[in-house]
Amino acid sequence: MKKLIVVALALLVGTLSFAQKNELKTAEKAIKSGNYADAKSAIQSAESLIGAADDKMKAKFYFLKGKAFYATGSVSNEDVGKAIESFDKAKSIEASAGKLKYTEDINKIKSDMLSSILTKAQTDLQNKEYMKSSANFEQAYKMSPSDTLYLYYAASTAVTAQDYVVSLKHYENLRDLGYNGEGYQYYAMNKATGQEELFDSNLLRDAAVTSGEYIVPKDKKTASKYAEIVKNIALIHLSNGDNEKALDAMKVARDQNPDDLGLLISEANVQLKMGNQARFKELMEEATTKDPDNAELQYNLGVIAAEGGETEAARSYYEKAIALDPSYADAYNNMAVLILGTESDIVEEMNSLGTSSADNKRYDELRAKRTNIYETAIPFLETALKLKPNSINAAQTLMNIYSATSQTDKFKAMKAKLEELQAGEN
């Protein structure tokens, strides 16, 4: 009786082995003919039997499963994920067994897959299909976990799509991984076009230069993105109404990196978002002591001072911003706004005057003051428009001032420019 049971088991194992091989042959044949639906069907039939197979057959099964689900590449992210998982299992089995029959082919397929996925991610981004782009960048990261930049792109495109659940997941993952984005970007100039182009790696860039088609190779250091990542985590918590989580995220990051100016500014922005202007100002003033030559910090302090009615302080901050960066268009514009803001009291008094000789005399005095305000503001507005030639607001304000100060020729020229700018917007 015992012998009969052993024989029966042996027959069963033989039958299972035959069935496995038969289904895998069917799948292999279907893949070669491009019939991926039949291949997937055969793979699914073999799946329940594969647990009893040896390593050789398991490796083949997962290799074929990967090929069946990846098909020609134009498949869903879910199928791509199954393909990647299957290929990784096949490689793992071969590595353990010490026989690498499929590993080389898998590496080549995965390289092609990664290139295809990144192309789709870029295309989706250009077409403003941000969540599709995010999903593809996430898939690329899963294929190549050492390339955390792909996860960063997945997070930032999800933010653009305003999917804060997905973006928060990715940003927190990046933070926990210690990703900061520091590194180098590799550029070279295309001899045919004269344009500088970015390469995915220094090896590709150097190969392009060696080919003679590119010249002037440059390595450009990329700034840390850690502060941006933590700031975005905090801002997402804020948008969800979780103010405490937002502040906790900033506190942990700043405790770990007390001298990080980027984090200091990020916390200031979070405080401003929460409406804590006093704390924002404190942090920005602390930032200026750490980086006194930063024009943007001075400008931001000017904005807060102006909003708080501290006109002289705002003027001083804007002047410092301009001195540090003479090309800071917004600082010139805000200086003009600050100057023109003093006009309202004068206009109010002018409108309240009567028709007596004393009132007429006072009216002329006030009109001269208003003209002086306009003339003081004009150079700042003209510089702002020169630096930002498409600024409709600056052009509109200048046109009105030229009219009020009887500068007819300048008024006509600015009116024509304004009409041109407005036509360009339509």
Coordinates of C-alpha atoms in Angstrom, one line a residue:
M1 CA 0.0 0.0 0.0
K2 CA 2.8 2.3 0.9
K3 CA 4.5 1.7 -2.5
L4 CA 1.3 2.6 -4.2
I5 CA 1.1 5.9 -2.4
V6 CA 4.7 6.7 -3.3
V7 CA 4.2 5.8 -6.9
A8 CA 1.0 7.9 -7.0
L9 CA 2.9 10.9 -5.6
A10 CA 5.7 10.4 -8.1
L11 CA 3.1 10.3 -10.9
L12 CA 1.5 13.5 -9.5
V13 CA 4.8 15.3 -9.4
G14 CA 5.6 14.2 -12.9
T15 CA 2.2 15.4 -14.1
L16 CA 2.6 18.8 -12.5
S17 CA 6.1 19.2 -14.0
F18 CA 4.7 18.3 -17.4
A19 CA 1.9 20.8 -17.0
Q20 CA 4.3 23.5 -15.9
K21 CA 6.5 23.0 -18.9
N22 CA 3.6 22.8 -21.3
E23 CA 2.1 26.1 -20.0
L24 CA 5.6 27.8 -20.2
K25 CA 6.1 26.6 -23.7
T26 CA 2.7 28.0 -24.6
A27 CA 3.6 31.3 -23.0
E28 CA 7.0 31.4 -24.7
K29 CA 5.5 30.7 -28.1
A30 CA 2.8 33.4 -27.6
I31 CA 5.4 36.0 -26.6
K32 CA 7.5 35.2 -29.7
S33 CA 4.4 35.7 -31.9
G34 CA 3.4 38.9 -30.1
N35 CA 0.2 37.4 -28.7
Y36 CA 0.6 38.7 -25.1
A37 CA -3.0 38.0 -24.1
D38 CA -2.5 34.3 -24.7
A39 CA 0.9 34.5 -23.0
K40 CA -0.6 36.0 -19.9
S41 CA -3.3 33.4 -19.9
A42 CA -0.7 30.6 -20.0
I43 CA 1.3 32.2 -17.3
Q44 CA -1.7 32.5 -15.0
S45 CA -2.5 28.8 -15.6
A46 CA 1.1 27.9 -14.6
E47 CA 1.2 30.2 -11.6
S48 CA -0.7 27.8 -9.3
L49 CA 1.8 25.0 -10.1
I50 CA 5.0 26.9 -9.9
G51 CA 5.4 26.6 -6.1
A52 CA 6.6 23.0 -6.5
A53 CA 9.0 23.7 -9.4
D54 CA 12.8 23.7 -9.2
D55 CA 14.8 27.0 -9.4
K56 CA 15.5 26.6 -13.1
M57 CA 11.8 26.4 -13.9
K58 CA 10.9 29.2 -11.5
A59 CA 13.5 31.5 -13.0
K60 CA 12.1 30.8 -16.5
F61 CA 8.5 31.3 -15.3
Y62 CA 9.2 34.7 -13.8
F63 CA 11.3 35.7 -16.8
L64 CA 8.4 34.9 -19.1
K65 CA 5.8 36.5 -16.8
G66 CA 7.8 39.7 -16.9
K67 CA 7.9 39.6 -20.7
A68 CA 4.2 38.8 -21.0
F69 CA 3.1 41.6 -18.7
Y70 CA 5.5 44.2 -20.2
A71 CA 4.4 43.2 -23.7
T72 CA 5.5 46.0 -26.1
G73 CA 5.7 48.7 -23.4
S74 CA 2.4 50.4 -24.1
V75 CA 0.7 48.9 -21.1
S76 CA -0.7 50.2 -17.8
N77 CA 1.5 51.1 -14.9
E78 CA 0.0 48.2 -13.0
D79 CA 1.2 45.7 -15.6
V80 CA 4.6 47.4 -15.8
G81 CA 4.8 47.0 -12.0
K82 CA 4.0 43.2 -12.3
A83 CA 6.7 42.9 -15.0
I84 CA 9.3 44.6 -12.9
E85 CA 8.4 42.5 -9.9
S86 CA 8.6 39.3 -12.0
F87 CA 12.0 40.2 -13.5
D88 CA 13.4 41.0 -10.0
K89 CA 12.2 37.6 -8.7
A90 CA 13.8 35.8 -11.7
K91 CA 17.1 37.6 -11.0
S92 CA 17.0 36.8 -7.3
I93 CA 16.4 33.1 -8.0
E94 CA 19.3 33.0 -10.4
A95 CA 21.6 34.8 -8.0
S96 CA 20.8 32.3 -5.3
A97 CA 21.2 29.4 -7.6
G98 CA 24.4 30.7 -9.1
K99 CA 23.2 30.2 -12.7
L100 CA 22.5 33.4 -14.6
K101 CA 20.7 32.2 -17.8
Y102 CA 18.1 35.1 -17.9
T103 CA 19.8 37.8 -15.9
E104 CA 21.7 39.5 -18.8
D105 CA 18.5 39.6 -20.9
I106 CA 16.5 41.0 -18.0
N107 CA 19.0 43.7 -17.4
K108 CA 18.8 44.8 -21.0
I109 CA 15.0 44.7 -21.0
K110 CA 14.8 46.7 -17.8
S111 CA 17.2 49.3 -19.2
D112 CA 14.9 49.6 -22.2
M113 CA 11.9 49.7 -19.9
L114 CA 13.4 52.5 -17.8
S115 CA 14.2 54.6 -20.9
S116 CA 10.6 54.1 -22.2
I117 CA 9.1 55.0 -18.8
L118 CA 11.2 58.1 -18.5
T119 CA 10.2 59.1 -22.1
K120 CA 6.5 58.7 -21.2
A121 CA 7.0 60.7 -18.0
Q122 CA 8.6 63.6 -19.9
T123 CA 5.9 63.5 -22.6
D124 CA 3.1 63.5 -19.9
L125 CA 4.8 66.4 -18.2
Q126 CA 5.0 68.4 -21.5
N127 CA 1.3 67.6 -22.1
K128 CA 0.5 68.8 -18.6
E129 CA -0.8 65.4 -17.6
Y130 CA 0.9 65.7 -14.3
M131 CA -0.5 62.6 -12.4
K132 CA 0.4 60.4 -15.3
S133 CA 3.9 61.9 -15.3
S134 CA 4.1 61.4 -11.5
A135 CA 3.1 57.7 -11.8
N136 CA 5.7 57.1 -14.4
F137 CA 8.5 58.8 -12.4
E138 CA 7.5 56.7 -9.4
Q139 CA 7.7 53.6 -11.6
A140 CA 11.1 54.7 -12.8
Y141 CA 12.2 55.0 -9.2
K142 CA 10.9 51.6 -8.3
M143 CA 13.0 50.2 -11.2
S144 CA 16.1 52.1 -10.1
P145 CA 15.9 52.9 -6.4
S146 CA 19.4 54.4 -6.4
D147 CA 18.1 57.2 -8.6
T148 CA 16.1 59.1 -6.0
L149 CA 15.8 62.0 -8.3
Y150 CA 13.0 60.2 -10.0
L151 CA 11.1 60.0 -6.7
Y152 CA 11.7 63.7 -6.3
Y153 CA 10.1 64.3 -9.8
A154 CA 7.2 62.1 -8.8
A155 CA 6.6 64.2 -5.8
S156 CA 6.9 67.6 -7.5
T157 CA 4.6 66.6 -10.5
A158 CA 2.0 65.4 -8.0
V159 CA 2.2 68.8 -6.2
T160 CA 1.6 70.5 -9.6
A161 CA -1.5 68.2 -10.1
Q162 CA -2.5 69.2 -6.5
D163 CA -2.7 65.6 -5.4
Y164 CA -1.3 66.2 -2.0
V165 CA -1.9 62.7 -0.7
V166 CA 0.5 61.2 -3.3
S167 CA 3.0 64.1 -3.1
L168 CA 3.1 64.0 0.7
K169 CA 3.9 60.2 0.6
H170 CA 6.8 60.8 -1.8
Y171 CA 8.2 63.8 0.0
E172 CA 8.1 62.0 3.4
N173 CA 9.8 59.1 1.7
L174 CA 12.5 61.4 0.4
R175 CA 13.0 63.0 3.8
D176 CA 13.3 59.6 5.5
L177 CA 15.8 58.5 2.9
G178 CA 17.9 61.7 3.6
Y179 CA 17.6 62.8 0.0
N180 CA 18.9 66.4 -0.6
G181 CA 19.4 66.5 -4.3
E182 CA 22.9 67.7 -4.1
G183 CA 25.1 66.6 -7.0
Y184 CA 26.2 67.7 -10.4
Q185 CA 24.5 68.2 -13.8
Y186 CA 26.5 67.5 -16.9
Y187 CA 26.3 69.9 -19.9
A188 CA 28.0 70.3 -23.2
M189 CA 27.4 72.5 -26.2
N190 CA 25.9 71.1 -29.4
K191 CA 28.3 72.2 -32.2
A192 CA 25.5 72.1 -34.8
T193 CA 23.0 74.3 -32.8
G194 CA 25.3 76.2 -30.5
Q195 CA 22.9 75.3 -27.6
E196 CA 24.1 74.0 -24.3
E197 CA 22.4 70.6 -23.5
L198 CA 21.9 68.6 -20.3
F199 CA 23.0 64.9 -20.2
D200 CA 21.7 62.2 -17.9
S201 CA 25.2 61.3 -16.8
N202 CA 28.8 62.4 -17.1
L203 CA 29.6 59.2 -19.1
L204 CA 27.0 60.1 -21.7
R205 CA 28.2 63.7 -21.8
D206 CA 31.9 62.6 -22.1
A207 CA 31.0 60.2 -24.9
A208 CA 29.2 63.0 -26.8
V209 CA 32.2 65.2 -26.5
T210 CA 34.5 62.4 -27.6
S211 CA 32.3 62.0 -30.7
G212 CA 33.2 65.5 -31.7
E213 CA 29.5 66.6 -32.0
Y214 CA 29.7 68.4 -28.6
I215 CA 32.2 70.9 -27.1
V216 CA 32.7 72.9 -23.9
P217 CA 31.8 70.3 -21.3
K218 CA 30.6 71.8 -18.0
D219 CA 29.8 70.4 -14.6
K220 CA 27.2 72.4 -12.6
K221 CA 26.6 71.7 -8.9
T222 CA 23.0 71.4 -7.9
A223 CA 21.7 73.0 -4.7
S224 CA 20.3 71.0 -1.9
K225 CA 16.5 70.4 -2.1
Y226 CA 16.2 69.3 1.5
A227 CA 14.7 72.6 2.7
E228 CA 12.2 72.6 -0.2
I229 CA 11.1 69.0 0.6
V230 CA 10.5 69.8 4.3
K231 CA 8.8 73.1 3.4
N232 CA 6.5 71.2 1.0
I233 CA 5.7 68.6 3.7
A234 CA 4.8 71.4 6.1
L235 CA 2.7 73.3 3.5
I236 CA 0.8 70.2 2.6
H237 CA 0.0 69.6 6.3
L238 CA -1.1 73.3 6.4
S239 CA -3.4 72.8 3.4
N240 CA -4.9 69.8 5.2
G241 CA -5.5 72.0 8.3
D242 CA -2.8 70.1 10.3
N243 CA -0.9 73.2 11.6
E244 CA 0.8 71.2 14.4
K245 CA 2.1 68.6 12.0
A246 CA 3.4 71.4 9.8
L247 CA 5.3 73.1 12.7
D248 CA 6.6 69.7 13.9
A249 CA 8.0 68.9 10.5
M250 CA 9.9 72.2 10.4
K251 CA 11.0 71.9 14.0
V252 CA 12.5 68.4 13.5
A253 CA 14.3 69.5 10.4
R254 CA 15.7 72.7 12.0
D255 CA 16.8 70.8 15.1
Q256 CA 18.8 68.5 12.9
N257 CA 20.2 71.3 10.7
P258 CA 20.3 74.5 12.9
D259 CA 22.6 76.3 10.5
D260 CA 20.7 75.6 7.3
L261 CA 19.6 78.9 5.9
G262 CA 17.2 77.3 3.5
L263 CA 15.3 75.6 6.3
L264 CA 15.2 78.9 8.2
I265 CA 13.7 80.6 5.3
S266 CA 11.3 77.7 4.7
E267 CA 10.1 78.0 8.3
A268 CA 9.6 81.7 7.8
N269 CA 7.4 81.0 4.8
V270 CA 5.4 78.4 6.7
Q271 CA 4.8 80.9 9.5
L272 CA 3.7 83.5 6.9
K273 CA 1.3 81.0 5.4
M274 CA -0.2 80.5 8.9
G275 CA -0.6 84.2 9.2
N276 CA 2.1 84.6 11.9
Q277 CA 3.7 87.8 10.4
A278 CA 5.5 88.8 13.5
R279 CA 7.3 85.3 13.7
F280 CA 7.9 85.5 10.0
K281 CA 9.6 88.9 10.4
E282 CA 11.7 87.5 13.3
L283 CA 12.9 84.6 11.3
M284 CA 13.7 86.7 8.2
E285 CA 15.7 89.1 10.3
E286 CA 17.6 86.2 11.7
A287 CA 18.2 85.0 8.2
T288 CA 19.6 88.4 7.2
T289 CA 22.2 88.2 10.0
K290 CA 23.3 84.8 8.5
D291 CA 23.3 86.1 5.0
P292 CA 23.5 89.9 4.9
D293 CA 24.2 90.0 1.2
N294 CA 21.0 88.3 0.2
A295 CA 18.8 90.8 -1.7
E296 CA 15.7 88.6 -1.6
L297 CA 15.7 88.5 2.2
Q298 CA 15.9 92.3 2.3
Y299 CA 13.1 92.5 -0.2
N300 CA 10.8 90.2 1.8
L301 CA 11.4 92.2 4.9
G302 CA 10.5 95.2 2.9
V303 CA 7.2 93.6 1.9
I304 CA 6.3 92.7 5.5
A305 CA 7.2 96.2 6.7
A306 CA 5.1 97.8 4.0
E307 CA 2.1 95.6 4.9
G308 CA 2.5 96.6 8.5
G309 CA 2.5 100.3 7.6
E310 CA 6.2 100.8 8.4
T311 CA 6.9 102.9 5.4
E312 CA 10.4 104.1 6.3
A313 CA 11.6 100.6 7.3
A314 CA 10.2 99.2 4.0
R315 CA 12.0 101.9 2.0
S316 CA 15.2 101.0 3.8
Y317 CA 14.8 97.3 3.0
Y318 CA 14.0 97.9 -0.6
E319 CA 17.0 100.2 -1.0
K320 CA 19.2 97.5 0.5
A321 CA 17.8 94.9 -1.9
I322 CA 18.5 97.2 -4.9
A323 CA 22.0 98.0 -3.7
L324 CA 22.7 94.3 -3.4
D325 CA 21.1 93.4 -6.7
P326 CA 20.6 96.3 -9.1
S327 CA 18.6 94.0 -11.4
Y328 CA 16.0 93.2 -8.8
A329 CA 12.9 94.4 -10.8
D330 CA 10.3 93.7 -8.0
A331 CA 12.3 95.8 -5.5
Y332 CA 12.1 98.8 -7.9
N333 CA 8.4 98.2 -8.5
N334 CA 7.6 98.0 -4.8
M335 CA 9.7 101.1 -4.1
A336 CA 7.5 103.0 -6.6
V337 CA 4.3 101.5 -5.0
L338 CA 5.6 102.7 -1.6
I339 CA 6.2 106.2 -2.9
L340 CA 2.9 106.4 -4.7
G341 CA 1.1 105.2 -1.6
T342 CA 1.8 108.6 0.1
E343 CA -0.4 110.2 -2.6
S344 CA -3.7 109.1 -1.1
D345 CA -3.7 111.6 1.9
I346 CA -2.8 114.4 -0.5
V347 CA -5.6 113.6 -2.9
E348 CA -8.1 113.3 0.0
E349 CA -7.2 116.7 1.2
M350 CA -7.3 118.2 -2.3
N351 CA -10.8 116.8 -2.7
S352 CA -12.0 118.4 0.6
L353 CA -10.9 121.9 -0.3
G354 CA -13.4 124.6 -1.3
T355 CA -13.0 127.5 -3.7
S356 CA -11.6 130.3 -1.5
S357 CA -8.3 131.9 -2.4
A358 CA -6.8 130.2 0.7
D359 CA -8.1 126.8 -0.5
N360 CA -6.9 127.5 -4.0
K361 CA -3.4 128.3 -2.7
R362 CA -3.4 125.1 -0.6
Y363 CA -4.6 123.1 -3.6
D364 CA -1.7 124.4 -5.7
E365 CA 0.7 123.4 -2.9
L366 CA -0.8 119.9 -2.7
R367 CA -0.7 119.5 -6.5
A368 CA 3.0 120.4 -6.5
K369 CA 3.6 117.7 -3.7
R370 CA 1.7 115.1 -5.7
T371 CA 3.7 116.0 -8.9
N372 CA 6.9 115.6 -6.8
I373 CA 5.7 112.1 -5.7
Y374 CA 5.1 111.1 -9.3
E375 CA 8.5 112.4 -10.4
T376 CA 10.2 110.5 -7.5
A377 CA 8.4 107.3 -8.5
I378 CA 9.0 107.6 -12.3
P379 CA 12.7 106.4 -12.2
F380 CA 11.8 103.3 -10.2
L381 CA 9.0 102.4 -12.5
E382 CA 11.0 103.0 -15.6
T383 CA 13.8 100.8 -14.3
A384 CA 11.3 98.1 -13.3
L385 CA 9.8 98.2 -16.8
K386 CA 13.3 98.1 -18.4
L387 CA 14.1 95.0 -16.4
K388 CA 10.7 93.4 -17.0
P389 CA 9.6 94.8 -20.4
N390 CA 6.3 92.8 -20.4
S391 CA 5.0 94.2 -17.1
I392 CA 1.5 95.6 -17.9
N393 CA 1.1 97.0 -14.4
A394 CA 4.3 99.1 -14.7
A395 CA 3.4 100.3 -18.2
Q396 CA -0.2 101.2 -17.1
T397 CA 1.1 103.2 -14.0
L398 CA 3.8 105.0 -16.0
M399 CA 1.3 105.9 -18.7
N400 CA -1.0 107.4 -16.1
I401 CA 1.8 109.3 -14.4
Y402 CA 3.1 110.7 -17.7
S403 CA -0.5 111.9 -18.4
A404 CA -0.8 113.5 -14.9
T405 CA 2.6 115.3 -15.3
S406 CA 1.8 116.5 -18.8
Q407 CA 4.6 114.5 -20.4
T408 CA 2.7 114.1 -23.7
D409 CA 5.3 112.4 -25.8
K410 CA 6.1 109.8 -23.1
F411 CA 2.4 109.3 -22.5
K412 CA 1.8 108.5 -26.2
A413 CA 4.7 106.2 -26.4
M414 CA 3.7 104.3 -23.2
K415 CA 0.1 104.1 -24.4
A416 CA 1.3 102.4 -27.6
K417 CA 3.5 100.0 -25.6
L418 CA 0.6 99.2 -23.2
E419 CA -1.7 98.4 -26.1
E420 CA 0.9 96.2 -27.6
L421 CA 1.4 94.3 -24.4
Q422 CA -2.4 93.9 -23.9
A423 CA -2.8 92.6 -27.5
G424 CA -0.1 90.0 -26.8
E425 CA -2.1 88.7 -23.9
N426 CA -5.2 88.1 -26.0

